[in-house]
Coordinates of C-alpha atoms and ligand atoms in Angstrom, one line a residue:
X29 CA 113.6 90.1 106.4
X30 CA 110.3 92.1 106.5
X31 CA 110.7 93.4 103.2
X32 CA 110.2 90.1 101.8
X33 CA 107.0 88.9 100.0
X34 CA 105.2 86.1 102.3
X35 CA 102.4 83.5 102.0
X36 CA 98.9 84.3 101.4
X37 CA 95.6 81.4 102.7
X38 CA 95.2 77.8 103.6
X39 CA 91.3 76.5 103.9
X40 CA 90.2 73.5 105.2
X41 CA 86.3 72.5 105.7
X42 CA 85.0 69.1 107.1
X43 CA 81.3 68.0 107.4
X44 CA 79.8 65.4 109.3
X45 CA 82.3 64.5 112.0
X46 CA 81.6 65.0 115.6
X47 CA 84.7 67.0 116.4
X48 CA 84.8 69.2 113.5
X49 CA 86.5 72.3 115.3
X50 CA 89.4 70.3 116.8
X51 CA 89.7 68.2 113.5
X52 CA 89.7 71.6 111.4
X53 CA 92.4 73.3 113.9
X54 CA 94.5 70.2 113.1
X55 CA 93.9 70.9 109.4
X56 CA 94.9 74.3 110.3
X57 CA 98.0 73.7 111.7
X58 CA 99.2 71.9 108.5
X59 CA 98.4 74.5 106.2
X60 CA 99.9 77.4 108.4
X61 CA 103.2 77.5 106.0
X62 CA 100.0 79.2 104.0
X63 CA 99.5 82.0 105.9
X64 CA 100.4 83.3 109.3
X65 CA 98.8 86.7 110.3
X66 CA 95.6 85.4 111.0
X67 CA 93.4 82.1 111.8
X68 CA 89.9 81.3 112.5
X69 CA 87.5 78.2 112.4
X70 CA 83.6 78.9 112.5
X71 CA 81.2 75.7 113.7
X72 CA 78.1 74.5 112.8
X73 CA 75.9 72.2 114.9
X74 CA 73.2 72.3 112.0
X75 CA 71.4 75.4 113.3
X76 CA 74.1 78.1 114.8
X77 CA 77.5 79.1 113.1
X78 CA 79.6 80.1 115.8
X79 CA 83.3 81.9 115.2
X80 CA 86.5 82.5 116.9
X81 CA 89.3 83.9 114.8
X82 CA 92.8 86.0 116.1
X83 CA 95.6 87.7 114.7
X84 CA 98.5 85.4 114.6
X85 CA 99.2 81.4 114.4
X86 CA 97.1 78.8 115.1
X87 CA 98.6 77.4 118.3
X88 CA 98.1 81.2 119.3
X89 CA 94.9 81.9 118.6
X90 CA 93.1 78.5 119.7
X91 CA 92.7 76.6 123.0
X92 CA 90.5 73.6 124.3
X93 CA 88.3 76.0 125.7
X94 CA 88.0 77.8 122.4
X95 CA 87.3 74.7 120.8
X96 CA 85.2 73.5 123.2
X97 CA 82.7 76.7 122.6
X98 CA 82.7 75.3 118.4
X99 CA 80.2 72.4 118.5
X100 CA 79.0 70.3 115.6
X101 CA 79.4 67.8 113.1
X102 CA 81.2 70.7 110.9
X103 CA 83.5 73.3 110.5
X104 CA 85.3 75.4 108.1
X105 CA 88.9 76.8 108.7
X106 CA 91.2 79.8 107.8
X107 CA 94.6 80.8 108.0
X108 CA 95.7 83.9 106.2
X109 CA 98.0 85.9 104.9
X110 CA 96.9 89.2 103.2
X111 CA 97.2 89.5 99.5
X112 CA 94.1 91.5 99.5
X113 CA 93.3 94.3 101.9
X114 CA 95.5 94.7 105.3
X115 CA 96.4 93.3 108.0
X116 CA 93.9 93.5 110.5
X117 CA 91.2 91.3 112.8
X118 CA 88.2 92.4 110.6
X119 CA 89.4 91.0 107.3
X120 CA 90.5 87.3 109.4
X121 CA 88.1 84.5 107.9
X122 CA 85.8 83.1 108.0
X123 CA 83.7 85.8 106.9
X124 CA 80.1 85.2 108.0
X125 CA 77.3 86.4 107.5
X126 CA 73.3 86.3 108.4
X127 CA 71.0 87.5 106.1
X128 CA 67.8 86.1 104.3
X129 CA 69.5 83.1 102.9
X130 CA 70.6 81.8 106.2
X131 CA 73.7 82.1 107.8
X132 CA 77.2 81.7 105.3
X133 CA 80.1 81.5 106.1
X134 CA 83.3 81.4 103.4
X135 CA 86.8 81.3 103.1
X136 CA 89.3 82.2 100.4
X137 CA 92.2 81.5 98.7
X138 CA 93.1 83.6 95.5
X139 CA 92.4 87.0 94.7
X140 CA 89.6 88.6 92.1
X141 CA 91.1 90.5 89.5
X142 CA 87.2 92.6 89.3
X143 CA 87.0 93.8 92.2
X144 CA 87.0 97.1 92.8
X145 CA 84.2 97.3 90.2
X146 CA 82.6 94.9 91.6
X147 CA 82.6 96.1 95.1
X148 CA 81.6 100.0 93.9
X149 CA 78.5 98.4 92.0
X150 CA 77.4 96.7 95.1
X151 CA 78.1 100.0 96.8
X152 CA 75.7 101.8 94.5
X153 CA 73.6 99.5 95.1
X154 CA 73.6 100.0 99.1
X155 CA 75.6 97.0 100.2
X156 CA 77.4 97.7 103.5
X157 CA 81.1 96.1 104.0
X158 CA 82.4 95.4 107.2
X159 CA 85.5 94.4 105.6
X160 CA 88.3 95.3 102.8
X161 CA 89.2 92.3 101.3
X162 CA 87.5 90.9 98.1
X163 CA 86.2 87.7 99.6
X164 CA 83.3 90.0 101.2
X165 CA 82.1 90.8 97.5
X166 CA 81.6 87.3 97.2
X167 CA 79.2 86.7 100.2
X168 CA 77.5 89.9 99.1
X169 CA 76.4 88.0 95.9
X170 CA 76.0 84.9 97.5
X171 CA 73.8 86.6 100.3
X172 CA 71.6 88.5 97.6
X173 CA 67.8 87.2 97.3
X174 CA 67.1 85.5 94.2
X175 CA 64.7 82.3 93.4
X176 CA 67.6 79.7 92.7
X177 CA 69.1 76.9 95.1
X178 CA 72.4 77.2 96.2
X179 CA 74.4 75.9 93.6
X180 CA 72.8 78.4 90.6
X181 CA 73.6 81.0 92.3
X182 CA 77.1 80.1 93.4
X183 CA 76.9 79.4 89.2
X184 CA 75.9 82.8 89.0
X185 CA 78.5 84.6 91.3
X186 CA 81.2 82.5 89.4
X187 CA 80.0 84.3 86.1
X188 CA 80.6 87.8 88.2
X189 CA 83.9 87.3 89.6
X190 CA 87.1 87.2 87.7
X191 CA 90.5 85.9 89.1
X192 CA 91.4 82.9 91.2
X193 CA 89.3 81.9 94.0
X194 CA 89.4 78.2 95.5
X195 CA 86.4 78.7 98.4
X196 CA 85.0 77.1 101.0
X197 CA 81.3 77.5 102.1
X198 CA 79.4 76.5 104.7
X199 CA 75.6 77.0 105.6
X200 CA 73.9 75.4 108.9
X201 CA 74.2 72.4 107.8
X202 CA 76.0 72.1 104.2
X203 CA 79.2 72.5 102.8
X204 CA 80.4 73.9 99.8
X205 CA 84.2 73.6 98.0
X206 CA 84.4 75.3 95.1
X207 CA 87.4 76.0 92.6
X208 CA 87.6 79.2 90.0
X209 CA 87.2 78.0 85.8
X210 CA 90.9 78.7 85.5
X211 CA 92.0 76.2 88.8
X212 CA 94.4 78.4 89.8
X213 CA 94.9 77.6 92.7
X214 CA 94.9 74.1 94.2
X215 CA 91.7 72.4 96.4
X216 CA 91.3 68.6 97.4
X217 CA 88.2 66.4 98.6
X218 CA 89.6 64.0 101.3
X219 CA 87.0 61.4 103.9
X220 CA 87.6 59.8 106.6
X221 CA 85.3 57.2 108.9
X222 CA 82.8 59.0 111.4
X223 CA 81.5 56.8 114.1
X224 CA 78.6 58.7 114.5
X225 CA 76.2 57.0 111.7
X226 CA 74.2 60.5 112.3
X227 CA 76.8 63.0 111.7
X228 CA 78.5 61.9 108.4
X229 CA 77.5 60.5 105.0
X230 CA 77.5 56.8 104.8
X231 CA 79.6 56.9 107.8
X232 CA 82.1 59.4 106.1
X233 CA 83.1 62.4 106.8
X234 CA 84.1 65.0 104.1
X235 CA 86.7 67.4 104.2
X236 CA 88.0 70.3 101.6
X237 CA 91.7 71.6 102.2
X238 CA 94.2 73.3 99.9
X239 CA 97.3 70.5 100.5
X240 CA 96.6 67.0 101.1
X241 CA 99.3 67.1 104.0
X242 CA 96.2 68.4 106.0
X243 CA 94.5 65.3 105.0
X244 CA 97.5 63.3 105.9
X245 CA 97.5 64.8 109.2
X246 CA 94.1 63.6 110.2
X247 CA 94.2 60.4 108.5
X248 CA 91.9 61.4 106.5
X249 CA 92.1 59.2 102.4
X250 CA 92.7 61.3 99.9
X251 CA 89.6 61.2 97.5
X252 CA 90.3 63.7 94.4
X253 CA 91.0 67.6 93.4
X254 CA 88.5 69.2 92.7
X255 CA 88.2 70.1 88.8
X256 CA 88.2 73.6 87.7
X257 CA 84.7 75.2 88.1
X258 CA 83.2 72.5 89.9
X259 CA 81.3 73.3 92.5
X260 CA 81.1 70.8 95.6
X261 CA 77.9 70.0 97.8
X262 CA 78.3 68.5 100.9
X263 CA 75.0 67.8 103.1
X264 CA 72.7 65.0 104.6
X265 CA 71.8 63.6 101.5
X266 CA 75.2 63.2 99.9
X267 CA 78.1 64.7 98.2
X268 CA 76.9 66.2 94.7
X269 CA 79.0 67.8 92.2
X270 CA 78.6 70.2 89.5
X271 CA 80.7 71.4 86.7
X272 CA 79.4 74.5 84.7
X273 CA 82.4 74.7 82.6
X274 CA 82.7 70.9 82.1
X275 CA 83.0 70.6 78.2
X276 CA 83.8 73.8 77.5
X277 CA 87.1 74.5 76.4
X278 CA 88.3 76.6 79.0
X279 CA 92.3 76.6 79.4
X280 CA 93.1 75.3 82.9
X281 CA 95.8 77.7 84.7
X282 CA 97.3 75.7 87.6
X283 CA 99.7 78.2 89.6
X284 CA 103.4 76.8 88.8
X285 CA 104.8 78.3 91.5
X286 CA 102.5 76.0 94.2
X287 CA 105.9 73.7 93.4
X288 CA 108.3 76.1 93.2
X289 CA 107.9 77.7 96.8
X290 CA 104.4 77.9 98.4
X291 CA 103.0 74.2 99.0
X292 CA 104.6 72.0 101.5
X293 CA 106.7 69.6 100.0
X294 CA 104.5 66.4 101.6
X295 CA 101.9 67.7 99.9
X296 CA 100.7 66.2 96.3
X297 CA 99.4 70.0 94.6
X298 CA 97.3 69.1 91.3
X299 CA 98.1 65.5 91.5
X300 CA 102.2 65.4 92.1
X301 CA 104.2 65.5 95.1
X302 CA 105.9 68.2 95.5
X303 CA 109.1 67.7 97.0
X304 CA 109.7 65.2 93.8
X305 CA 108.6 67.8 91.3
X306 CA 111.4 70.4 93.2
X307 CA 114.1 67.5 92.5
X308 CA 113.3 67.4 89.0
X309 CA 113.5 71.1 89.5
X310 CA 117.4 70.7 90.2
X311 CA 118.1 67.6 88.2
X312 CA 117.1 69.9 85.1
X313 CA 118.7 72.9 86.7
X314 CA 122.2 71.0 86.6
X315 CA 121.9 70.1 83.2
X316 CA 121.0 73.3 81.9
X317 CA 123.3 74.9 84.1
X318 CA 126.2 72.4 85.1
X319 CA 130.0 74.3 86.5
X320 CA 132.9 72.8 87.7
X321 CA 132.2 72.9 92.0
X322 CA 132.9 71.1 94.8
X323 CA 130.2 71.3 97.2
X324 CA 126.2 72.3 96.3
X325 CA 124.3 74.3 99.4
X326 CA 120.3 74.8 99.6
X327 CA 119.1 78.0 101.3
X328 CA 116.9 76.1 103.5
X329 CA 114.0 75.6 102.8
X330 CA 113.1 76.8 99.7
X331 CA 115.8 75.6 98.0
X332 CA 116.5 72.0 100.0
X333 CA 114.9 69.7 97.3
X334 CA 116.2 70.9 94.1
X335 CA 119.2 71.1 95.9
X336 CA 119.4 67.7 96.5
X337 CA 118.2 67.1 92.5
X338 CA 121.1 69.3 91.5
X339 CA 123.6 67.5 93.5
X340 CA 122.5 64.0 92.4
X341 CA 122.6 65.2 88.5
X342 CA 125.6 67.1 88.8
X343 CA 127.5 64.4 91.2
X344 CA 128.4 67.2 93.4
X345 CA 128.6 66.8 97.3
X346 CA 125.3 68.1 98.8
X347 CA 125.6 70.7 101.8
X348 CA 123.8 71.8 104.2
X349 CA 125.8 74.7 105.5
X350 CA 122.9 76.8 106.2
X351 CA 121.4 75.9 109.1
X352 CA 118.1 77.6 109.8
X353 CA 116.5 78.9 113.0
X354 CA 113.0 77.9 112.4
X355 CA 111.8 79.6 115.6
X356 CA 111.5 83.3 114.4
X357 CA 108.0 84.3 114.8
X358 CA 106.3 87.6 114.4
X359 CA 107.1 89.0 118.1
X360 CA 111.1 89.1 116.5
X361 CA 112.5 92.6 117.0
X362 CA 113.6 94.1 114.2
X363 CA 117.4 95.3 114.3
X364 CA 118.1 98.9 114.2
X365 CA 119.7 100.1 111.5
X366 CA 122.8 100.1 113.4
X367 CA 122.8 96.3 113.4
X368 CA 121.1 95.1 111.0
X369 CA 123.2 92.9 110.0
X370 CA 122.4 90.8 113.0
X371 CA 119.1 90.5 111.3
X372 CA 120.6 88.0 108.3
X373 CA 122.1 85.9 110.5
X374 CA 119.0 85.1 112.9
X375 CA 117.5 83.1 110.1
X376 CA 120.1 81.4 108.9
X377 CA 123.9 81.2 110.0
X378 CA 126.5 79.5 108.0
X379 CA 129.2 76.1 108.8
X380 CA 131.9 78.4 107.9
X381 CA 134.3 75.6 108.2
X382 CA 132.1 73.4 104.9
X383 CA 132.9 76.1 102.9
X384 CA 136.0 77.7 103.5
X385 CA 138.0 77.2 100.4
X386 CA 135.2 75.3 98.5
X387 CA 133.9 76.6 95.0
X388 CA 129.7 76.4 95.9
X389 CA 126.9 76.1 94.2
X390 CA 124.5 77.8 96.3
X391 CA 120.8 77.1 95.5
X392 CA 117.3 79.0 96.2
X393 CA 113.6 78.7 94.6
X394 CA 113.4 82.0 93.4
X395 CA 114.9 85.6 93.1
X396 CA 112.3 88.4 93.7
X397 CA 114.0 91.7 95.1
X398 CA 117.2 90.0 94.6
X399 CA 117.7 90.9 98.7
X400 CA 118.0 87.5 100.0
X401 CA 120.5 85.7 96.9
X402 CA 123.1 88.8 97.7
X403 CA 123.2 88.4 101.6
X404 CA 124.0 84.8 100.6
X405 CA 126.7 85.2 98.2
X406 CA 128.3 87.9 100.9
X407 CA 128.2 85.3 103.7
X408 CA 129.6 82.7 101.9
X409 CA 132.2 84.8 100.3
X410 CA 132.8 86.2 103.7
X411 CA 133.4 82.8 104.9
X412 CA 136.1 82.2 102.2
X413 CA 134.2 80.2 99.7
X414 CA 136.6 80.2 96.9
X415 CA 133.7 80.7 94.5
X416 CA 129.8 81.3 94.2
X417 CA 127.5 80.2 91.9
X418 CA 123.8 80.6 92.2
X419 CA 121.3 78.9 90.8
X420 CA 118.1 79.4 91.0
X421 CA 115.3 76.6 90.3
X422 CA 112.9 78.5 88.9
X423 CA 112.8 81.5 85.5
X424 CA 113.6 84.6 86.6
X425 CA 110.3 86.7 87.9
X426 CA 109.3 89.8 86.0
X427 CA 105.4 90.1 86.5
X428 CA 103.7 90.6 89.8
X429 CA 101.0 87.9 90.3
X430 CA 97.1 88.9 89.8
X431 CA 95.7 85.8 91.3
X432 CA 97.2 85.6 95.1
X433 CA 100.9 85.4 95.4
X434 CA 102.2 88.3 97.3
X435 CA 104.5 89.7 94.6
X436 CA 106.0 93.1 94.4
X437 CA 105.0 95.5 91.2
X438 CA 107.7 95.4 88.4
X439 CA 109.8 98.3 89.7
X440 CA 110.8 96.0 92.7
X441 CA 111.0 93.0 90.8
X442 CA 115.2 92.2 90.2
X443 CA 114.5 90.7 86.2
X444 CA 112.3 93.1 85.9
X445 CA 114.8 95.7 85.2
X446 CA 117.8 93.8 84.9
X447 CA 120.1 91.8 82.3
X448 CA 121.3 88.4 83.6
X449 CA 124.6 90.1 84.0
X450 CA 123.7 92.7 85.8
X451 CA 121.8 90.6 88.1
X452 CA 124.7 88.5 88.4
X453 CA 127.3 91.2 89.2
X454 CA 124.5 93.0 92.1
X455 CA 124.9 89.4 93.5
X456 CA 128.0 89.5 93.5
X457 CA 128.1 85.9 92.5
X458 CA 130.5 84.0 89.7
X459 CA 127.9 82.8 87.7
X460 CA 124.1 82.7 87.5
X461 CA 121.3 80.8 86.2
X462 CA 117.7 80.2 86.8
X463 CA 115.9 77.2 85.4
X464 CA 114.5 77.4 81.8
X465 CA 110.4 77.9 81.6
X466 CA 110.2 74.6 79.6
X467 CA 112.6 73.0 82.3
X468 CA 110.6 74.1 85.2
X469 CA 106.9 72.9 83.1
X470 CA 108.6 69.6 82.4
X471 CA 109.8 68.8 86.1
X472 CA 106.2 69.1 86.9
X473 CA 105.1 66.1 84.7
X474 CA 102.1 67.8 83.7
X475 CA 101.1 69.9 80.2
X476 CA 102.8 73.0 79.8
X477 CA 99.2 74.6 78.4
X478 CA 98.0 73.8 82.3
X479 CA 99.9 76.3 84.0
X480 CA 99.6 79.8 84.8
X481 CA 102.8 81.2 84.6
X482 CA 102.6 84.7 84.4
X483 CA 104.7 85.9 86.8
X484 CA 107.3 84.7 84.1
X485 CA 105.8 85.2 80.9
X486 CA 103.2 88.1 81.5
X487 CA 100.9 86.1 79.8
X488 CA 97.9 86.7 82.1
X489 CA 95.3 83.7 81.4
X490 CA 92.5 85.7 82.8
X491 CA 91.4 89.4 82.2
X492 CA 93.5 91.5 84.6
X493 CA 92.4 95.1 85.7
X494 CA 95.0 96.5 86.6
X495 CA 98.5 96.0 88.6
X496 CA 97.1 94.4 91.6
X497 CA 97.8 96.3 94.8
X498 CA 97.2 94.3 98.1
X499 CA 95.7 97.8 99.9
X500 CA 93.7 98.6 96.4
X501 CA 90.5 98.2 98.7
X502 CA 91.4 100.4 101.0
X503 CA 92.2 103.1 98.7
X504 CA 89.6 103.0 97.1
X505 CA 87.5 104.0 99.7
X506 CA 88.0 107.4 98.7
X507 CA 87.3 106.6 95.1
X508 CA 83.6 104.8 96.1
X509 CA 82.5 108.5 96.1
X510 CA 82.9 108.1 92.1
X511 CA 80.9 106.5 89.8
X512 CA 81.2 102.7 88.2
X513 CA 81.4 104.5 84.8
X514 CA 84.1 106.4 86.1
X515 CA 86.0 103.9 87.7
X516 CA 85.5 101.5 84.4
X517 CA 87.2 104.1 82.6
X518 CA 90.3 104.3 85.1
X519 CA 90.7 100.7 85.3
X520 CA 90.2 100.6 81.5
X521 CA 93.3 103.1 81.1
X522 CA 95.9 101.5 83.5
X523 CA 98.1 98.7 82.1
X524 CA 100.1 96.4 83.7
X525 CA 103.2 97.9 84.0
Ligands
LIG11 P1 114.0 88.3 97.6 O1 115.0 88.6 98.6 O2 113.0 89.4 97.4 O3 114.7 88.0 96.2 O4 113.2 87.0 98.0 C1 113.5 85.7 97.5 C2 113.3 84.8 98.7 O5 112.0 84.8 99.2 C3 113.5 83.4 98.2 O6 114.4 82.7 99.1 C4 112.2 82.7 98.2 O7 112.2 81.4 98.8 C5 111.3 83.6 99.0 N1 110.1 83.9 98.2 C6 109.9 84.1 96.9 N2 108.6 84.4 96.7 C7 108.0 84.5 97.8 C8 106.6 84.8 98.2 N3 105.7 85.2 97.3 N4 106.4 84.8 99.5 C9 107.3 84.5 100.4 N5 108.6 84.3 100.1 C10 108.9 84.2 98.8

């Protein structure tokens, strides 16, 4: 179970509420399907930004008492996975930061495909990091002295950085929600009423959050996404928006898989619910894919909704003879190798008696090491399911992602290397087939020229280094001795493989 690729960062800010922190660590817990390792919330009373942040969940790492010490009308929230740099308390955001332009703190969802180069340039030009993940570069800039307010020179940094970055900001007593040109990945503006006149704007308060099912769980209305490139101001005097790249005919690149796996399926991601997007998902699946079956299981969850479209388009029975454990935290031990097996089964166990003797249709969002779809098939062929088919709601992954999905590089990827066939025999399964790129882009509703979907295609929308590596950062650290020509060159070389 380790081995498998996991979630990378949910952000939520709010300004101009009285109980920021707790109504942030509410926003938290709704976006922790986002990221698990770490959380954090920082607080602003309009002249101190105070932090707490913890490795693990959010339940874990906050209490009243924690809360308690984050006054102020607002707050900006973290939870993370890493995609960038390691594992470890000093790369948890918030990031903050005092320097000559006050005190900033940010948070990040995405990942910058620059930087590396970035980072070394800052290096040579003395900039200390107190952290390895990219998000730091971005503060650095930000933090730099210039003569411009701060929305040219959050214009400015956006010129700099490359990659997908949906950001929160937060000063003493503003609050900024920004998304990258691209719009990779997904950022809302939600308000709700603030009784304190004194606190909010016109009696509202603000909030930013990846997945309006954080906005839901406040009660907060949902107002808009933000647009590619805009930039966000929240402070006393309003709610001001700019867009540098409004007009200009940059392609917009919203990640595809947000609906295949990562966003909750309560949540509406770039305008459409997800959970009805995942139906469509089946529905389209089963016509591009029908065979003869009696019964069509989900691997929970990932595969529960198009499940449920399949089964409605096909007229199959739908299943659920997985049943997951959805206790399994971080602090699970491992089985040795001697019993590994054991290690399946805490997950998810199977009804043998639903399938015994029952040709399946067994459903998941997505093949990536191909790990997870065999130890399936086994257990329901183990269980005597007279036969397997899998089916797979999504196109069959052969790039890692640049822009913030923990993917592994193409040697680990299963299509990467392999014919349908073969794919289809290491399963062990009867038949196989994944959803169709136009099927999947027309579930969603939206243009297919919207999407990012290079983890299909390897069509990269944006200018991509080289094959991202999640501990790139701390590696090099041995290569900051070099030169930026140097490293120019070396990234110039690589390719993605
Ligand atoms: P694998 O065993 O490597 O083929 O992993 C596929 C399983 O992991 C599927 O059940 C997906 O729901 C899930 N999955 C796919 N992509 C990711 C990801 N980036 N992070 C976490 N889980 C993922």
């Amino acid at each position: 179970m380790n081995q498998h690729p996991r979630h990378y960062c949910g952000l939520f800010g709010i300004y101009g509420h009285p109980n920021a922190a707790e109504l942030t660590y509410y926003g938290l817990y709704a976006l922790q399907h986002r990221g698990q390792e770490s959380a954090g919330i920082t607080a602003s009373d309009g002249v101190d930004l105070r932090t707490h942040k913890g490795m693990g969940l959010v339940g874990q790492v906050f209490d009243k008492n924690i809360l308690r010490s984050l006054p102020g009308h607002l707050a900006l929230g973290h939870v993370r996975y890493s995609t960038t740099g390691s594992s470890h308390i000093k790369n948890a955001q918030p990031l903050v930061v005092d320097c000559a332009r006050g005190q900033i703190a940010i948070g990040h969802n995405g990942n910058l495909t620059n930087a590396a180069r970035l980072r070394a340039e800052l290096e040579e030009q003395g900039s200390i990091f107190q952290t390895t993940v990219d998000s730091e570069i971005i503060l650095h800039l930000l933090a730099q002295p210039g003569n411009g307010d701060r929305i040219h020179t959050l214009e400015a940094v956006m010129r700099k950085i490359q990659g997908a970055y949906s950001l929160v900001i937060m000063g003493e007593d503003e609050m900024i929600g920004v998304r990258d040109p691209f719009g990779f990945r997904p950022l809302v503006l939600g308000r709700m009423k603030t009784n304190l006149a004194e606190d909010g704007v016109d009696g509202f308060a603000y909030v930013f959050a990846s997945e309006t099912c954080a906005l839901d769980l406040i009660q907060a209305e949902y107002v808009r996404d933000l647009e590619p490139g805009e930039i966000v101001l929240i402070n006393k005097d309003g709610v001001r928006s700019v867009n540098p790249w409004a007009g200009t005919q940059q392609p917009h690149s919203f990640c595809v898989f947000e609906y295949v796996y990562f966003a909750r399926p309560d949540s509406n991601i770039f305008q459409k619910n997800v959970a009805q997007v995942r139906i469509n998902m089946g529905r389209q699946l089963a016509h591009e894919h029908p065979v003869p079956a009696d019964l069509v299981v989900p691997v929970p969850d990932s595969g529960t909704w198009a499940a449920l479209g399949y089964a409605e388009a096909s007229g199959l029975r739908y299943c659920n003879a997985f049943v997951r454990n959805h206790y399994i935290g971080r602090t699970f031990i491992q089985p040795s190798q001697l019993i590994r097996d054991f290690g399946v089964r805490v997950k998810l166990n199977l009804i043998e008696d639903m399938v015994r003797g029952q040709r399946v249709v067994v459903l998941d969002d997505s093949i990536v090491r191909g790990t997870t779809a065999r130890s399936r098939v086994t257990t329901l062929r183990e269980a005597g399911a007279k036969e397997v088919h899998m089916r797979v709601s999504c196109p069959p992954h052969q790039w890692p992602c640049a822009y913030g999905i923990d993917f592994p590089t193409r040697k680990e990827l299963m299509a990467a290397n392999n014919s349908l066939e073969s794919i289809r025999e290491f399963l062990g399964a009867d038949s196989l087939g994944y959803l169709s790129l136009d099927g999947m882009i027309q579930a969603t509703g939206l243009p297919a020229k919207g999407f990012c979907s290079a983890c299909y295609t390897g069509q990269y929308p944006s200018p991509v280094d080289s094959e991202h590596d999640k501990l790139e950062m701390e590696q090099r650290r041995s290569r900051y001795r070099r030169s930026v020509a140097e490293l120019v060159a070396e990234d110039q070389q690589k390719k993605l493989l």
